[in-house]
Amino acid sequence: MVATIINGDEIAKTIRKEIKVEVDMLKAKGIDPGLVVIIVGEDPASQVYVRKKGEACNEMGICSETAMLPASTTEEELLELVDKYNKDPKFDGVLVQVPLPKHISEERVLLRIDPSKDVDGFHPMNVGKMLVGADCYLPCTPHGCQELLMRSGNDPAGKHVVVLGRSNIVGKPVACMLIQKAKGADATVTVCHSRTKNIAEITRQADILIAAIGQPKFVKADMVKDGVVVIDVGVNRIADATKKSGTRLVGDVDFDEVSKKAKAITPVPGGVGPMTITMLMKNTVQAAKVHHGLVEKC
Ligand code: GUN
């Protein structure tokens, strides 16, 4: 079997058109959705993500600001800045890029974001709402994975989804979303992690495999069954002497091998990546609607 490529760029483009229509509608009512992205330190990958978030805002007509703080910023200074943006009506979304420098508690910072402005869906209040299946801001990467499945005709309902990884950003929330009794979910989910025994035995049972462990090309052809649907969340930079930069991006899945067995697979780049930022734009528009009383509180 030769896999269908699930084209994240194309699917994201379609959703961005839908979002743009909503932004234009809000603007016609005098509502200007706004997002502030706070980044602390010089992590190059984070800087790329933050730049892309700003570019996506521009493309959608969403007002955006980026607060770039030095790595030496104290936790108290960061908390004060979060407070300032929480109060500023110009911004519907307040996002703090993670990871943060080690001397800052991610937990305390995320807890400080106004839950109604938590467009990342990282605040424990939104995480809790997601767990019980209430309306909330869904975390962007897991939501992007779900949209990729649905819009490529791979509804997870009744399927065995195996998630590789248990991070707070992807593994845990995507598993939680897909077990809900809801459209785009209703799956049977197994979560594997660094202490799981016989991982390949479990991954071979997957109808849908979601890989989010940050290990370049970890998933090999002998770890999947024929006809599996693969969502590769990994973004790993590896050495490649044939490239001008000397490096290239690969996922957590060995694409060349696994795509020969899979029914469908996301590439890296061009799979999950563009979806994450698109879902962030969607949450920001939702937050603007919440703040202007157009929808029930999220
Ligand atoms: N770091 C990696 N992914 C994300 C994300 O979706 N949001 C934030 N705030 N930080 C991240």
Tab-separated table of C-alpha atoms and ligand atoms in Angstrom:
chain	number	residue	atom	x	y	z
A	1	MET	CA	0.000	0.000	0.000
A	2	VAL	CA	1.216	3.503	-0.788
A	3	ALA	CA	-0.071	6.024	1.687
A	4	THR	CA	-2.201	9.037	0.961
A	5	ILE	CA	-0.396	12.122	2.214
A	6	ILE	CA	-2.522	14.085	4.669
A	7	ASN	CA	-1.614	17.573	3.551
A	8	GLY	CA	-1.597	19.832	6.605
A	9	ASP	CA	-0.760	22.909	4.538
A	10	GLU	CA	-3.860	22.427	2.363
A	11	ILE	CA	-6.200	21.587	5.245
A	12	ALA	CA	-4.861	24.524	7.282
A	13	LYS	CA	-5.425	26.800	4.265
A	14	THR	CA	-9.076	25.742	4.058
A	15	ILE	CA	-9.622	26.350	7.795
A	16	ARG	CA	-7.804	29.697	7.620
A	17	LYS	CA	-10.238	30.812	4.924
A	18	GLU	CA	-13.112	29.912	7.269
A	19	ILE	CA	-11.457	31.831	10.115
A	20	LYS	CA	-10.815	34.879	7.907
A	21	VAL	CA	-14.536	35.036	7.080
A	22	GLU	CA	-15.272	35.075	10.822
A	23	VAL	CA	-12.640	37.753	11.506
A	24	ASP	CA	-14.108	39.952	8.745
A	25	MET	CA	-17.590	39.441	10.223
A	26	LEU	CA	-16.351	40.456	13.694
A	27	LYS	CA	-14.569	43.497	12.288
A	28	ALA	CA	-17.777	44.589	10.564
A	29	LYS	CA	-19.310	44.628	14.072
A	30	GLY	CA	-16.406	46.751	15.366
A	31	ILE	CA	-14.700	43.808	17.110
A	32	ASP	CA	-10.942	43.428	16.570
A	33	PRO	CA	-9.625	40.062	17.811
A	34	GLY	CA	-6.171	40.377	19.385
A	35	LEU	CA	-3.433	37.980	20.491
A	36	VAL	CA	-0.294	38.621	22.506
A	37	VAL	CA	2.519	36.078	22.460
A	38	ILE	CA	5.104	36.230	25.234
A	39	ILE	CA	8.474	34.565	24.722
A	40	VAL	CA	11.257	34.403	27.309
A	41	GLY	CA	14.812	33.649	26.176
A	42	GLU	CA	16.413	32.778	22.861
A	43	ASP	CA	15.426	29.188	22.133
A	44	PRO	CA	15.667	29.163	18.297
A	45	ALA	CA	12.778	26.713	17.750
A	46	SER	CA	10.492	28.778	20.001
A	47	GLN	CA	11.480	31.932	18.125
A	48	VAL	CA	10.462	30.339	14.824
A	49	TYR	CA	7.092	29.227	16.280
A	50	VAL	CA	6.435	32.685	17.724
A	51	ARG	CA	7.297	34.400	14.445
A	52	LYS	CA	4.912	32.065	12.618
A	53	LYS	CA	2.139	32.864	15.096
A	54	GLY	CA	2.585	36.591	14.376
A	55	GLU	CA	2.563	35.967	10.619
A	56	ALA	CA	-0.618	33.900	10.871
A	57	CYS	CA	-2.303	36.708	12.816
A	58	ASN	CA	-1.359	39.187	10.072
A	59	GLU	CA	-2.717	36.836	7.412
A	60	MET	CA	-6.050	36.502	9.281
A	61	GLY	CA	-6.332	40.214	10.118
A	62	ILE	CA	-5.933	39.457	13.833
A	63	CYS	CA	-4.163	42.178	15.807
A	64	SER	CA	-0.993	40.729	17.329
A	65	GLU	CA	1.831	41.721	19.593
A	66	THR	CA	4.957	39.781	20.538
A	67	ALA	CA	6.622	40.444	23.887
A	68	MET	CA	10.227	39.239	23.716
A	69	LEU	CA	11.845	39.030	27.128
A	70	PRO	CA	15.458	38.177	27.963
A	71	ALA	CA	16.278	34.790	29.541
A	72	SER	CA	17.214	36.681	32.716
A	73	THR	CA	13.579	37.767	33.280
A	74	THR	CA	12.381	36.816	36.764
A	75	GLU	CA	9.217	34.861	37.405
A	76	GLU	CA	7.719	37.887	39.193
A	77	GLU	CA	8.380	40.124	36.161
A	78	LEU	CA	6.760	37.598	33.848
A	79	LEU	CA	3.729	37.225	36.142
A	80	GLU	CA	3.325	41.016	36.218
A	81	LEU	CA	3.375	41.134	32.432
A	82	VAL	CA	0.751	38.357	32.246
A	83	ASP	CA	-1.405	40.388	34.688
A	84	LYS	CA	-1.025	43.459	32.483
A	85	TYR	CA	-2.188	41.607	29.356
A	86	ASN	CA	-4.967	39.849	31.270
A	87	LYS	CA	-6.412	43.306	31.992
A	88	ASP	CA	-5.834	44.776	28.520
A	89	PRO	CA	-9.104	44.561	26.531
A	90	LYS	CA	-7.129	44.874	23.274
A	91	PHE	CA	-6.037	41.242	23.677
A	92	ASP	CA	-8.471	38.326	23.626
A	93	GLY	CA	-5.687	35.767	23.805
A	94	VAL	CA	-2.608	35.693	26.051
A	95	LEU	CA	-0.054	33.015	25.217
A	96	VAL	CA	3.231	32.267	26.952
A	97	GLN	CA	5.500	30.171	24.771
A	98	VAL	CA	6.920	27.112	26.527
A	99	PRO	CA	9.449	25.817	27.482
A	100	LEU	CA	10.353	28.627	29.869
A	101	PRO	CA	13.840	29.084	31.359
A	102	LYS	CA	14.424	26.693	34.267
A	103	HIS	CA	14.231	29.353	37.007
A	104	ILE	CA	10.589	30.122	36.078
A	105	SER	CA	7.742	27.825	37.134
A	106	GLU	CA	5.694	26.975	34.068
A	107	GLU	CA	2.881	25.826	36.335
A	108	ARG	CA	2.606	29.168	38.176
A	109	VAL	CA	2.787	31.168	34.944
A	110	LEU	CA	0.131	29.134	33.116
A	111	LEU	CA	-2.116	29.333	36.186
A	112	ARG	CA	-1.865	33.130	36.097
A	113	ILE	CA	-3.315	33.486	32.558
A	114	ASP	CA	-6.966	34.547	32.609
A	115	PRO	CA	-8.752	31.280	31.630
A	116	SER	CA	-10.994	33.250	29.240
A	117	LYS	CA	-7.819	34.413	27.421
A	118	ASP	CA	-6.093	31.012	27.544
A	119	VAL	CA	-6.156	30.365	23.799
A	120	ASP	CA	-3.490	27.644	24.242
A	121	GLY	CA	-5.884	25.656	26.426
A	122	PHE	CA	-3.069	25.068	28.965
A	123	HIS	CA	-4.733	26.587	32.074
A	124	PRO	CA	-5.785	23.839	34.514
A	125	MET	CA	-9.354	25.176	34.360
A	126	ASN	CA	-9.510	24.566	30.597
A	127	VAL	CA	-7.700	21.231	30.946
A	128	GLY	CA	-10.284	20.179	33.549
A	129	LYS	CA	-13.170	21.293	31.346
A	130	MET	CA	-11.721	19.308	28.468
A	131	LEU	CA	-11.489	16.202	30.669
A	132	VAL	CA	-15.183	16.357	31.577
A	133	GLY	CA	-16.196	17.215	27.998
A	134	ALA	CA	-17.341	20.797	28.716
A	135	ASP	CA	-16.927	23.710	26.284
A	136	CYS	CA	-13.382	25.054	26.543
A	137	TYR	CA	-10.432	26.259	24.522
A	138	LEU	CA	-8.977	23.056	23.118
A	139	PRO	CA	-5.168	22.777	23.074
A	140	CYS	CA	-3.974	23.646	19.595
A	141	THR	CA	-1.802	20.698	18.563
A	142	PRO	CA	-4.227	17.973	19.751
A	143	HIS	CA	-7.118	19.864	18.146
A	144	GLY	CA	-5.062	20.131	14.945
A	145	CYS	CA	-4.497	16.338	14.977
A	146	GLN	CA	-8.235	15.767	15.378
A	147	GLU	CA	-9.060	18.126	12.491
A	148	LEU	CA	-6.472	16.401	10.266
A	149	LEU	CA	-8.138	13.053	10.960
A	150	MET	CA	-11.673	14.314	10.371
A	151	ARG	CA	-10.922	16.392	7.287
A	152	SER	CA	-8.941	13.565	5.669
A	153	GLY	CA	-11.882	11.178	6.126
A	154	ASN	CA	-10.351	9.219	9.015
A	155	ASP	CA	-12.943	9.577	11.781
A	156	PRO	CA	-11.453	8.046	14.951
A	157	ALA	CA	-14.855	6.798	16.206
A	158	GLY	CA	-14.564	3.138	17.255
A	159	LYS	CA	-10.922	2.971	16.163
A	160	HIS	CA	-7.951	1.954	18.294
A	161	VAL	CA	-5.765	5.040	18.579
A	162	VAL	CA	-2.280	4.536	19.992
A	163	VAL	CA	-0.622	7.715	21.271
A	164	LEU	CA	3.161	7.725	21.669
A	165	GLY	CA	4.094	10.267	24.326
A	166	ARG	CA	2.517	11.671	27.494
A	167	SER	CA	3.440	15.365	27.431
A	168	ASN	CA	1.025	17.986	28.764
A	169	ILE	CA	1.064	19.705	25.362
A	170	VAL	CA	0.256	16.743	23.114
A	171	GLY	CA	0.177	13.171	24.457
A	172	LYS	CA	-2.116	13.561	27.478
A	173	PRO	CA	-4.552	16.059	25.932
A	174	VAL	CA	-4.872	14.270	22.572
A	175	ALA	CA	-5.673	11.011	24.388
A	176	CYS	CA	-8.212	12.845	26.537
A	177	MET	CA	-9.875	14.481	23.521
A	178	LEU	CA	-10.163	11.280	21.537
A	179	ILE	CA	-11.862	9.258	24.320
A	180	GLN	CA	-14.669	11.821	24.679
A	181	LYS	CA	-18.181	10.858	23.734
A	182	ALA	CA	-18.218	13.407	20.929
A	183	LYS	CA	-17.927	14.041	17.212
A	184	GLY	CA	-14.326	13.580	16.109
A	185	ALA	CA	-13.621	11.340	19.105
A	186	ASP	CA	-15.237	8.117	20.453
A	187	ALA	CA	-11.959	6.222	20.025
A	188	THR	CA	-10.367	3.507	22.145
A	189	VAL	CA	-7.059	5.029	23.194
A	190	THR	CA	-3.810	3.502	24.443
A	191	VAL	CA	-1.013	5.809	25.613
A	192	CYS	CA	2.600	4.578	25.400
A	193	HIS	CA	5.567	6.316	27.002
A	194	SER	CA	9.217	5.860	27.967
A	195	ARG	CA	8.371	3.172	30.563
A	196	THR	CA	6.016	1.180	28.327
A	197	LYS	CA	7.094	-2.400	27.736
A	198	ASN	CA	6.888	-3.931	24.258
A	199	ILE	CA	5.931	-0.694	22.525
A	200	ALA	CA	6.010	-2.255	19.043
A	201	GLU	CA	3.476	-4.892	20.088
A	202	ILE	CA	1.086	-2.105	21.064
A	203	THR	CA	1.749	0.191	18.110
A	204	ARG	CA	1.116	-2.720	15.741
A	205	GLN	CA	-2.465	-2.818	17.065
A	206	ALA	CA	-3.088	0.829	16.147
A	207	ASP	CA	-5.678	1.772	13.541
A	208	ILE	CA	-4.474	5.333	14.100
A	209	LEU	CA	-1.007	6.116	15.451
A	210	ILE	CA	-0.207	9.559	16.892
A	211	ALA	CA	3.516	9.998	17.503
A	212	ALA	CA	4.608	12.780	19.861
A	213	ILE	CA	7.812	11.742	21.622
A	214	GLY	CA	10.493	13.936	20.042
A	215	GLN	CA	12.662	11.035	18.801
A	216	PRO	CA	13.683	11.338	15.153
A	217	LYS	CA	12.315	8.483	12.976
A	218	PHE	CA	11.461	6.361	16.048
A	219	VAL	CA	8.518	4.576	14.408
A	220	LYS	CA	9.716	2.000	11.868
A	221	ALA	CA	7.739	-0.062	9.361
A	222	ASP	CA	7.776	-3.179	11.592
A	223	MET	CA	6.015	-1.192	14.345
A	224	VAL	CA	2.800	-0.567	12.359
A	225	LYS	CA	0.173	-2.690	10.684
A	226	ASP	CA	-0.850	-2.410	7.045
A	227	GLY	CA	-3.401	0.321	6.516
A	228	VAL	CA	-2.575	2.354	9.633
A	229	VAL	CA	-3.300	6.105	9.662
A	230	VAL	CA	-0.312	8.028	11.035
A	231	ILE	CA	-0.258	11.505	12.555
A	232	ASP	CA	3.349	12.546	13.138
A	233	VAL	CA	3.648	15.389	15.657
A	234	GLY	CA	7.453	15.179	15.903
A	235	VAL	CA	9.614	18.103	14.837
A	236	ASN	CA	13.253	16.985	15.053
A	237	ARG	CA	16.218	18.691	13.441
A	238	ILE	CA	18.849	16.233	12.216
A	239	ALA	CA	22.148	16.622	10.396
A	240	ASP	CA	21.940	16.453	6.597
A	241	ALA	CA	25.076	17.257	4.623
A	242	THR	CA	23.079	17.538	1.377
A	243	LYS	CA	21.280	20.667	2.687
A	244	LYS	CA	22.748	24.147	2.595
A	245	SER	CA	21.907	24.628	6.259
A	246	GLY	CA	23.484	21.255	7.094
A	247	THR	CA	20.246	20.108	8.775
A	248	ARG	CA	16.696	19.093	7.985
A	249	LEU	CA	13.449	18.474	9.859
A	250	VAL	CA	12.126	14.956	10.384
A	251	GLY	CA	9.235	13.613	12.404
A	252	ASP	CA	9.013	10.876	15.033
A	253	VAL	CA	8.083	8.467	12.232
A	254	ASP	CA	10.398	7.045	9.592
A	255	PHE	CA	8.301	8.450	6.759
A	256	ASP	CA	10.028	6.580	3.887
A	257	GLU	CA	9.486	3.187	5.529
A	258	VAL	CA	6.109	3.698	7.170
A	259	SER	CA	4.453	5.432	4.205
A	260	LYS	CA	4.833	2.152	2.253
A	261	LYS	CA	2.514	0.395	4.743
A	262	ALA	CA	0.185	3.159	5.879
A	263	LYS	CA	-3.199	4.068	4.445
A	264	ALA	CA	-2.545	7.741	5.201
A	265	ILE	CA	0.268	9.709	6.819
A	266	THR	CA	1.166	13.309	7.662
A	267	PRO	CA	4.519	14.598	6.399
A	268	VAL	CA	7.033	16.638	8.433
A	269	PRO	CA	7.090	19.495	7.705
A	270	GLY	CA	3.644	20.264	6.240
A	271	GLY	CA	1.509	18.028	8.453
A	272	VAL	CA	0.602	18.907	12.024
A	273	GLY	CA	2.744	22.086	12.194
A	274	PRO	CA	0.522	24.411	10.131
A	275	MET	CA	-2.549	23.047	11.937
A	276	THR	CA	-1.330	24.016	15.425
A	277	ILE	CA	-1.110	27.688	14.543
A	278	THR	CA	-4.405	27.560	12.668
A	279	MET	CA	-6.185	26.194	15.761
A	280	LEU	CA	-4.607	29.013	17.775
A	281	MET	CA	-6.189	31.520	15.397
A	282	LYS	CA	-9.521	29.718	15.798
A	283	ASN	CA	-9.304	29.931	19.595
A	284	THR	CA	-8.396	33.616	19.417
A	285	VAL	CA	-11.485	34.354	17.325
A	286	GLN	CA	-13.560	32.293	19.775
A	287	ALA	CA	-12.087	34.308	22.667
A	288	ALA	CA	-13.036	37.568	20.937
A	289	LYS	CA	-16.603	36.296	20.599
A	290	VAL	CA	-16.636	35.314	24.299
A	291	HIS	CA	-15.292	38.699	25.389
A	292	HIS	CA	-17.923	40.540	23.352
A	293	GLY	CA	-20.833	38.401	24.520
A	294	LEU	CA	-21.502	36.792	21.123
A	295	VAL	CA	-21.203	33.267	22.533
A	296	GLU	CA	-21.536	31.623	25.963
A	297	LYS	CA	-18.476	31.953	28.152
A	298	CYS	CA	-15.845	29.384	27.233
B	1	GUN	N1	5.604	25.132	22.709
B	1	GUN	C1	5.411	24.131	21.816
B	1	GUN	N2	4.139	24.112	21.396
B	1	GUN	C2	3.512	25.126	22.038
B	1	GUN	C3	2.173	25.614	22.006
B	1	GUN	O1	1.279	25.091	21.328
B	1	GUN	N3	1.928	26.684	22.796
B	1	GUN	C4	2.874	27.258	23.597
B	1	GUN	N4	2.511	28.298	24.364
B	1	GUN	N5	4.115	26.827	23.650
B	1	GUN	C5	4.424	25.761	22.864
